[in-house]
């Protein structure tokens, strides 16, 4: 069964450093998403991406965040200067159309 | 504002018993509603997806219902097992955006 793959599974970084979280969506999917979940809290929407551009972003997704689909397969989330409060699980998801979204297993980001 | 409200926030049940989780939403327009199971530290895994015209859908011991008129959905777990201990998240879609509920944490005890 096709799946969304995220790497790394766990990343520890120092405050102020840049991190790139990587996702390989399911190959024929068109819509891509990043979500985050702070420990013990609900899943929060960050950004949606369609047709090689951001279609919607939340208030959380400020200038420190960016997304790219550099080579047609990978979908990356970059945090330029990490803060302690960026520590969370980050989930990538993809959809073919309006059907269900498939989620990756997440990247646990720990900012120290 | 599109919202998805789930209840209860958490519940504890004995192995073998049944339970029902609730989801109310105000998302509009409505495309579909999904129930996901999320084990601790893992990504959400889809249990069911329901469109406007569907009232009931089952996936093994999981049965979801949808009343699109009242904008309510429920997830019924039958004959619970220890492995059912997880968070259950209701996700409502309007076209390309997914709106998440806060989840219900289910703990099944032997």
CSV table of C-alpha atoms in Angstrom, one decimal:
chain,number,residue,atom,x,y,z
A,1,UNK,CA,0.0,0.0,0.0
A,2,UNK,CA,1.4,3.4,-0.9
A,3,UNK,CA,2.4,5.6,2.0
A,4,UNK,CA,3.7,9.0,2.9
A,5,UNK,CA,7.2,8.9,4.1
A,6,UNK,CA,8.8,11.5,6.5
A,7,UNK,CA,12.4,11.9,7.5
A,8,UNK,CA,14.0,12.2,9.9
A,9,UNK,CA,11.8,10.5,12.5
A,10,UNK,CA,13.3,12.6,15.2
A,11,UNK,CA,15.4,15.8,15.0
A,12,UNK,CA,17.1,17.7,17.8
A,13,UNK,CA,18.3,21.2,17.1
A,14,UNK,CA,19.6,24.2,18.9
A,15,UNK,CA,17.4,27.3,19.2
A,16,UNK,CA,18.1,29.6,16.3
A,17,UNK,CA,19.2,26.9,13.9
A,18,UNK,CA,17.5,26.1,10.6
A,19,UNK,CA,15.8,22.7,10.1
A,20,UNK,CA,14.4,21.1,7.1
A,21,UNK,CA,11.8,18.4,7.5
A,22,UNK,CA,11.3,16.1,4.5
A,23,UNK,CA,8.3,14.3,3.1
A,24,UNK,CA,7.7,12.0,0.2
A,25,UNK,CA,4.0,12.1,-0.6
A,26,UNK,CA,2.2,9.4,-2.5
A,27,UNK,CA,3.2,9.7,-6.1
A,28,UNK,CA,-0.1,10.6,-7.9
A,29,UNK,CA,-1.3,12.9,-5.2
A,30,UNK,CA,-1.8,16.6,-5.9
A,31,UNK,CA,-2.5,18.3,-2.6
A,32,UNK,CA,0.1,18.4,0.1
A,33,UNK,CA,-0.1,19.6,3.7
A,34,UNK,CA,2.0,20.2,6.8
A,35,UNK,CA,0.5,20.0,10.3
A,36,UNK,CA,2.0,20.1,13.7
A,37,UNK,CA,1.0,18.7,17.0
A,38,UNK,CA,2.5,20.0,20.2
A,39,UNK,CA,2.6,17.4,22.9
A,40,UNK,CA,-0.8,16.8,24.4
A,41,UNK,CA,-2.5,19.3,22.1
A,42,UNK,CA,-4.6,19.0,19.0
A,43,UNK,CA,-3.3,18.8,15.5
A,44,UNK,CA,-2.8,22.2,14.0
A,45,UNK,CA,-2.9,23.2,10.3
A,46,UNK,CA,0.2,24.9,9.0
A,47,UNK,CA,0.0,25.1,5.2
A,48,UNK,CA,-1.5,23.5,2.1
A,49,UNK,CA,0.3,23.3,-1.2
A,50,UNK,CA,-1.2,22.7,-4.7
A,51,UNK,CA,0.1,23.2,-8.2
A,52,UNK,CA,3.5,24.2,-7.0
A,53,UNK,CA,2.3,27.0,-4.7
A,54,UNK,CA,0.9,27.6,-1.3
A,55,UNK,CA,-2.9,27.5,-1.4
A,56,UNK,CA,-3.5,28.4,2.2
A,57,UNK,CA,-1.5,28.9,5.4
A,58,UNK,CA,-2.4,29.4,9.0
A,59,UNK,CA,-1.3,32.2,11.4
A,60,UNK,CA,1.3,29.8,12.7
A,61,UNK,CA,3.0,29.7,9.3
A,62,UNK,CA,4.9,33.0,9.6
A,63,UNK,CA,8.0,34.2,7.8
A,64,UNK,CA,10.2,31.7,9.6
A,65,UNK,CA,8.4,28.9,7.7
A,66,UNK,CA,8.7,27.9,4.1
A,67,UNK,CA,7.7,25.0,1.9
A,68,UNK,CA,9.2,23.6,-1.3
A,69,UNK,CA,8.6,20.8,-3.7
A,70,UNK,CA,12.0,21.0,-5.3
A,71,UNK,CA,12.1,17.9,-7.5
A,72,UNK,CA,8.5,16.8,-8.0
A,73,UNK,CA,8.7,14.1,-5.3
A,74,UNK,CA,10.0,15.6,-2.1
A,75,UNK,CA,7.9,18.1,-0.1
A,76,UNK,CA,9.9,20.0,2.5
A,77,UNK,CA,9.2,22.2,5.4
A,78,UNK,CA,11.9,24.6,6.4
A,79,UNK,CA,12.0,26.5,9.7
A,80,UNK,CA,14.7,29.2,9.4
A,81,UNK,CA,15.4,30.1,13.0
A,82,UNK,CA,13.9,27.6,15.4
A,83,UNK,CA,12.3,28.6,18.7
A,84,UNK,CA,11.7,26.5,21.7
A,85,UNK,CA,8.0,26.6,21.0
A,86,UNK,CA,8.6,25.0,17.6
A,87,UNK,CA,9.1,21.7,19.4
A,88,UNK,CA,6.3,19.4,18.2
A,89,UNK,CA,5.4,16.5,16.0
A,90,UNK,CA,5.2,17.6,12.4
A,91,UNK,CA,3.0,15.6,10.1
A,92,UNK,CA,3.0,15.7,6.3
A,93,UNK,CA,-0.1,14.6,4.4
A,94,UNK,CA,-1.1,14.2,0.8
A,95,UNK,CA,-4.4,13.8,-1.1
A,96,UNK,CA,-5.2,12.9,-4.7
A,97,UNK,CA,-8.3,15.1,-4.8
A,98,UNK,CA,-11.1,15.5,-2.3
A,99,UNK,CA,-10.6,12.0,-1.1
A,100,UNK,CA,-9.0,11.1,2.2
A,101,UNK,CA,-5.7,12.4,3.2
A,102,UNK,CA,-2.8,10.0,4.0
A,103,UNK,CA,-0.5,11.0,6.8
A,104,UNK,CA,3.1,10.3,7.4
A,105,UNK,CA,4.4,9.0,10.7
A,106,UNK,CA,5.7,12.4,11.6
A,107,UNK,CA,8.9,14.0,12.6
A,108,UNK,CA,9.5,14.8,16.2
A,109,UNK,CA,11.3,18.1,16.4
A,110,UNK,CA,12.9,19.0,19.7
A,111,UNK,CA,14.4,22.5,20.0
A,112,UNK,CA,16.8,22.9,22.9
B,1,UNK,CA,-14.9,30.0,11.5
B,2,UNK,CA,-14.8,26.3,10.6
B,3,UNK,CA,-14.8,24.3,13.8
B,4,UNK,CA,-14.9,20.7,14.8
B,5,UNK,CA,-15.8,19.8,18.4
B,6,UNK,CA,-15.4,16.4,19.8
B,7,UNK,CA,-16.7,14.8,23.0
B,8,UNK,CA,-15.9,13.5,25.4
B,9,UNK,CA,-12.3,14.7,25.7
B,10,UNK,CA,-11.3,11.3,27.2
B,11,UNK,CA,-12.9,8.1,28.4
B,12,UNK,CA,-11.9,4.9,30.0
B,13,UNK,CA,-13.7,1.6,29.2
B,14,UNK,CA,-13.2,-2.0,30.1
B,15,UNK,CA,-12.1,-4.4,27.5
B,16,UNK,CA,-15.0,-5.9,25.6
B,17,UNK,CA,-17.3,-3.0,26.2
B,18,UNK,CA,-18.7,-0.6,23.6
B,19,UNK,CA,-18.3,3.1,23.4
B,20,UNK,CA,-19.4,6.0,21.3
B,21,UNK,CA,-17.5,9.2,20.4
B,22,UNK,CA,-19.2,12.3,19.2
B,23,UNK,CA,-18.2,15.0,16.6
B,24,UNK,CA,-20.1,18.2,15.9
B,25,UNK,CA,-18.9,20.5,13.1
B,26,UNK,CA,-19.6,23.9,11.6
B,27,UNK,CA,-17.4,23.5,8.6
B,28,UNK,CA,-19.0,24.8,5.4
B,29,UNK,CA,-19.1,23.9,2.6
B,30,UNK,CA,-18.8,20.3,3.5
B,31,UNK,CA,-16.9,17.8,1.4
B,32,UNK,CA,-16.4,14.8,3.7
B,33,UNK,CA,-15.8,13.7,7.2
B,34,UNK,CA,-13.1,11.3,8.4
B,35,UNK,CA,-12.3,9.5,11.6
B,36,UNK,CA,-8.7,8.9,12.3
B,37,UNK,CA,-7.0,6.8,15.0
B,38,UNK,CA,-3.8,8.2,16.3
B,39,UNK,CA,-1.5,6.1,18.5
B,40,UNK,CA,0.8,8.1,20.8
B,41,UNK,CA,3.7,9.5,18.8
B,42,UNK,CA,2.4,8.2,15.5
B,43,UNK,CA,0.7,9.8,12.5
B,44,UNK,CA,-3.1,9.6,12.2
B,45,UNK,CA,-4.5,6.5,10.4
B,46,UNK,CA,-7.8,6.7,8.6
B,47,UNK,CA,-10.6,4.6,9.9
B,48,UNK,CA,-13.5,5.8,7.8
B,49,UNK,CA,-14.4,8.5,5.3
B,50,UNK,CA,-18.0,9.6,4.8
B,51,UNK,CA,-19.5,11.9,2.2
B,52,UNK,CA,-22.6,14.0,2.4
B,53,UNK,CA,-24.9,11.2,1.2
B,54,UNK,CA,-23.6,8.5,3.5
B,55,UNK,CA,-25.2,7.9,6.9
B,56,UNK,CA,-23.3,4.9,8.2
B,57,UNK,CA,-20.0,3.2,7.4
B,58,UNK,CA,-18.3,0.4,9.1
B,59,UNK,CA,-14.7,-0.7,9.3
B,60,UNK,CA,-14.5,-3.9,11.4
B,61,UNK,CA,-15.5,-3.0,14.9
B,62,UNK,CA,-15.6,0.7,14.1
B,63,UNK,CA,-18.9,2.1,12.9
B,64,UNK,CA,-19.3,5.8,11.9
B,65,UNK,CA,-22.5,7.7,11.4
B,66,UNK,CA,-23.1,11.0,9.8
B,67,UNK,CA,-26.1,13.4,10.0
B,68,UNK,CA,-25.3,16.1,7.5
B,69,UNK,CA,-28.4,18.0,8.4
B,70,UNK,CA,-27.5,18.4,12.1
B,71,UNK,CA,-23.7,18.4,11.3
B,72,UNK,CA,-23.0,15.6,13.7
B,73,UNK,CA,-21.1,12.4,13.5
B,74,UNK,CA,-20.3,9.5,15.8
B,75,UNK,CA,-17.8,6.7,16.0
B,76,UNK,CA,-18.9,3.6,17.7
B,77,UNK,CA,-16.4,1.0,18.9
B,78,UNK,CA,-17.8,-2.4,19.5
B,79,UNK,CA,-16.2,-5.0,21.8
B,80,UNK,CA,-13.2,-2.9,22.6
B,81,UNK,CA,-9.7,-4.3,22.7
B,82,UNK,CA,-6.6,-3.1,24.5
B,83,UNK,CA,-5.2,-2.1,21.1
B,84,UNK,CA,-8.1,0.4,20.7
B,85,UNK,CA,-6.4,2.7,23.2
B,86,UNK,CA,-5.6,5.8,21.2
B,87,UNK,CA,-6.8,9.2,20.3
B,88,UNK,CA,-9.6,9.3,17.8
B,89,UNK,CA,-9.7,12.4,15.7
B,90,UNK,CA,-12.6,13.7,13.6
B,91,UNK,CA,-11.5,15.6,10.5
B,92,UNK,CA,-13.9,17.6,8.3
B,93,UNK,CA,-13.0,18.6,4.8
B,94,UNK,CA,-14.2,21.6,2.7
B,95,UNK,CA,-12.6,21.0,-0.6
B,96,UNK,CA,-8.9,21.1,0.0
B,97,UNK,CA,-8.7,22.2,3.7
B,98,UNK,CA,-9.0,19.7,6.6
B,99,UNK,CA,-10.3,20.9,9.9
B,100,UNK,CA,-9.3,18.8,12.9
B,101,UNK,CA,-11.1,18.2,16.1
B,102,UNK,CA,-9.1,18.0,19.3
B,103,UNK,CA,-9.6,14.3,19.6
B,104,UNK,CA,-11.0,11.9,22.1
B,105,UNK,CA,-8.5,9.8,24.1
B,106,UNK,CA,-9.8,6.3,24.6
B,107,UNK,CA,-8.2,4.1,27.2
B,108,UNK,CA,-9.2,0.4,27.3
B,109,UNK,CA,-8.4,-1.4,30.5
B,110,UNK,CA,-8.3,-5.2,31.0
